[in-house]
Amino acid sequence: MMQTAHFKVTGMSCGACANTVKGVLLALDGVKNAEVALDSAETTVDYDEFHVSPTDMISAVTHVGFGICSAATIDMAD
C-alpha cells in the first residue's frame, strides 16, 4: 500500500544538500517520489510500505550526514 511520510531535516544549507537528501531517498527500493523543501527543511516521501519503511529513510538520510525526524505518515488507500 502506498503511504506518504513527512519529515523535518536539519543540516541542509544549500540546494546541493537538498538534492543529496532527495537522491538518497529516491535510491531506496520502494520510494516512488521524494520532495525536499530547503526553505522549510521539510521532506515529503511517497513510498510502498511493503518495500521500505520510514525507519529505512531516516537511516539513509542520517548516513549521509543530516538530521531527520518523522513528522507524520498518511495512508494513501485506493
PDB file of C-alpha atoms in Angstrom:
ATOM      1  CA  MET A   1       0.000   0.000   0.000  1.00  0.00           C
ATOM      2  CA  MET A   2       1.250   3.462  -0.827  1.00  0.00           C
ATOM      3  CA  GLN A   3       1.907   5.810   2.053  1.00  0.00           C
ATOM      4  CA  THR A   4       3.192   9.357   2.407  1.00  0.00           C
ATOM      5  CA  ALA A   5       5.679  10.302   5.123  1.00  0.00           C
ATOM      6  CA  HIS A   6       6.633  13.818   6.153  1.00  0.00           C
ATOM      7  CA  PHE A   7       9.998  14.563   7.759  1.00  0.00           C
ATOM      8  CA  LYS A   8      11.876  17.517   9.168  1.00  0.00           C
ATOM      9  CA  VAL A   9      15.506  17.555   8.009  1.00  0.00           C
ATOM     10  CA  THR A  10      18.276  19.505   9.729  1.00  0.00           C
ATOM     11  CA  GLY A  11      21.691  20.469   8.452  1.00  0.00           C
ATOM     12  CA  MET A  12      20.709  21.435   4.899  1.00  0.00           C
ATOM     13  CA  SER A  13      22.256  24.762   3.928  1.00  0.00           C
ATOM     14  CA  CYS A  14      22.068  24.783   0.118  1.00  0.00           C
ATOM     15  CA  GLY A  15      20.450  23.266  -2.929  1.00  0.00           C
ATOM     16  CA  ALA A  16      23.142  20.607  -3.154  1.00  0.00           C
ATOM     17  CA  CYS A  17      22.224  19.451   0.360  1.00  0.00           C
ATOM     18  CA  ALA A  18      18.554  19.184  -0.607  1.00  0.00           C
ATOM     19  CA  ASN A  19      19.498  17.273  -3.768  1.00  0.00           C
ATOM     20  CA  THR A  20      21.619  14.864  -1.721  1.00  0.00           C
ATOM     21  CA  VAL A  21      18.704  14.159   0.628  1.00  0.00           C
ATOM     22  CA  LYS A  22      16.338  13.679  -2.313  1.00  0.00           C
ATOM     23  CA  GLY A  23      18.788  11.404  -4.107  1.00  0.00           C
ATOM     24  CA  VAL A  24      19.413   9.153  -1.130  1.00  0.00           C
ATOM     25  CA  LEU A  25      15.667   8.779  -0.569  1.00  0.00           C
ATOM     26  CA  LEU A  26      14.921   8.038  -4.230  1.00  0.00           C
ATOM     27  CA  ALA A  27      17.666   5.397  -4.228  1.00  0.00           C
ATOM     28  CA  LEU A  28      15.717   3.328  -1.695  1.00  0.00           C
ATOM     29  CA  ASP A  29      13.695   0.473  -3.191  1.00  0.00           C
ATOM     30  CA  GLY A  30      10.028   1.302  -2.705  1.00  0.00           C
ATOM     31  CA  VAL A  31      10.326   5.096  -2.689  1.00  0.00           C
ATOM     32  CA  LYS A  32       8.197   6.409  -5.538  1.00  0.00           C
ATOM     33  CA  ASN A  33       8.660  10.155  -5.046  1.00  0.00           C
ATOM     34  CA  ALA A  34      10.582  12.483  -2.742  1.00  0.00           C
ATOM     35  CA  GLU A  35      10.225  16.246  -2.488  1.00  0.00           C
ATOM     36  CA  VAL A  36      12.647  18.279  -0.395  1.00  0.00           C
ATOM     37  CA  ALA A  37      11.964  21.911   0.516  1.00  0.00           C
ATOM     38  CA  LEU A  38      15.164  23.646   1.577  1.00  0.00           C
ATOM     39  CA  ASP A  39      13.443  26.776   2.924  1.00  0.00           C
ATOM     40  CA  SER A  40      11.136  24.877   5.307  1.00  0.00           C
ATOM     41  CA  ALA A  41      13.529  21.944   5.907  1.00  0.00           C
ATOM     42  CA  GLU A  42      10.681  19.564   5.104  1.00  0.00           C
ATOM     43  CA  THR A  43      10.654  16.380   3.080  1.00  0.00           C
ATOM     44  CA  THR A  44       7.639  14.511   1.733  1.00  0.00           C
ATOM     45  CA  VAL A  45       8.106  10.924   0.557  1.00  0.00           C
ATOM     46  CA  ASP A  46       5.615   8.675  -1.252  1.00  0.00           C
ATOM     47  CA  TYR A  47       6.539   5.040  -0.718  1.00  0.00           C
ATOM     48  CA  ASP A  48       5.383   1.432  -0.795  1.00  0.00           C
ATOM     49  CA  GLU A  49       5.216   0.263   2.811  1.00  0.00           C
ATOM     50  CA  PHE A  50       5.876  -3.336   1.732  1.00  0.00           C
ATOM     51  CA  HIS A  51       9.351  -2.409   0.420  1.00  0.00           C
ATOM     52  CA  VAL A  52      10.635   0.412   2.620  1.00  0.00           C
ATOM     53  CA  SER A  53       9.845   1.947   5.996  1.00  0.00           C
ATOM     54  CA  PRO A  54      10.229   5.415   7.493  1.00  0.00           C
ATOM     55  CA  THR A  55      12.978   3.934   9.673  1.00  0.00           C
ATOM     56  CA  ASP A  56      14.889   2.966   6.498  1.00  0.00           C
ATOM     57  CA  MET A  57      14.521   6.522   5.192  1.00  0.00           C
ATOM     58  CA  ILE A  58      15.718   8.048   8.458  1.00  0.00           C
ATOM     59  CA  SER A  59      18.721   5.721   8.474  1.00  0.00           C
ATOM     60  CA  ALA A  60      19.648   6.594   4.877  1.00  0.00           C
ATOM     61  CA  VAL A  61      19.443  10.359   5.430  1.00  0.00           C
ATOM     62  CA  THR A  62      21.352  10.137   8.713  1.00  0.00           C
ATOM     63  CA  HIS A  63      24.042   8.062   6.990  1.00  0.00           C
ATOM     64  CA  VAL A  64      24.813  10.957   4.610  1.00  0.00           C
ATOM     65  CA  GLY A  65      25.163  13.420   7.477  1.00  0.00           C
ATOM     66  CA  PHE A  66      21.800  15.103   8.009  1.00  0.00           C
ATOM     67  CA  GLY A  67      19.447  15.104  10.960  1.00  0.00           C
ATOM     68  CA  ILE A  68      15.924  13.869  10.301  1.00  0.00           C
ATOM     69  CA  CYS A  69      12.810  13.154  12.315  1.00  0.00           C
ATOM     70  CA  SER A  70       9.385  11.926  11.312  1.00  0.00           C
ATOM     71  CA  ALA A  71       6.601  14.495  11.242  1.00  0.00           C
ATOM     72  CA  ALA A  72       3.698  12.309  10.023  1.00  0.00           C
ATOM     73  CA  THR A  73       2.675   9.292   7.948  1.00  0.00           C
ATOM     74  CA  ILE A  74      -0.516   9.228   5.898  1.00  0.00           C
ATOM     75  CA  ASP A  75      -2.200   6.168   4.342  1.00  0.00           C
ATOM     76  CA  MET A  76      -2.980   6.553   0.653  1.00  0.00           C
ATOM     77  CA  ALA A  77      -5.684   3.875   0.378  1.00  0.00           C
ATOM     78  CA  ASP A  78      -7.152   3.273  -3.057  1.00  0.00           C
TER      79      ASP A  78
END
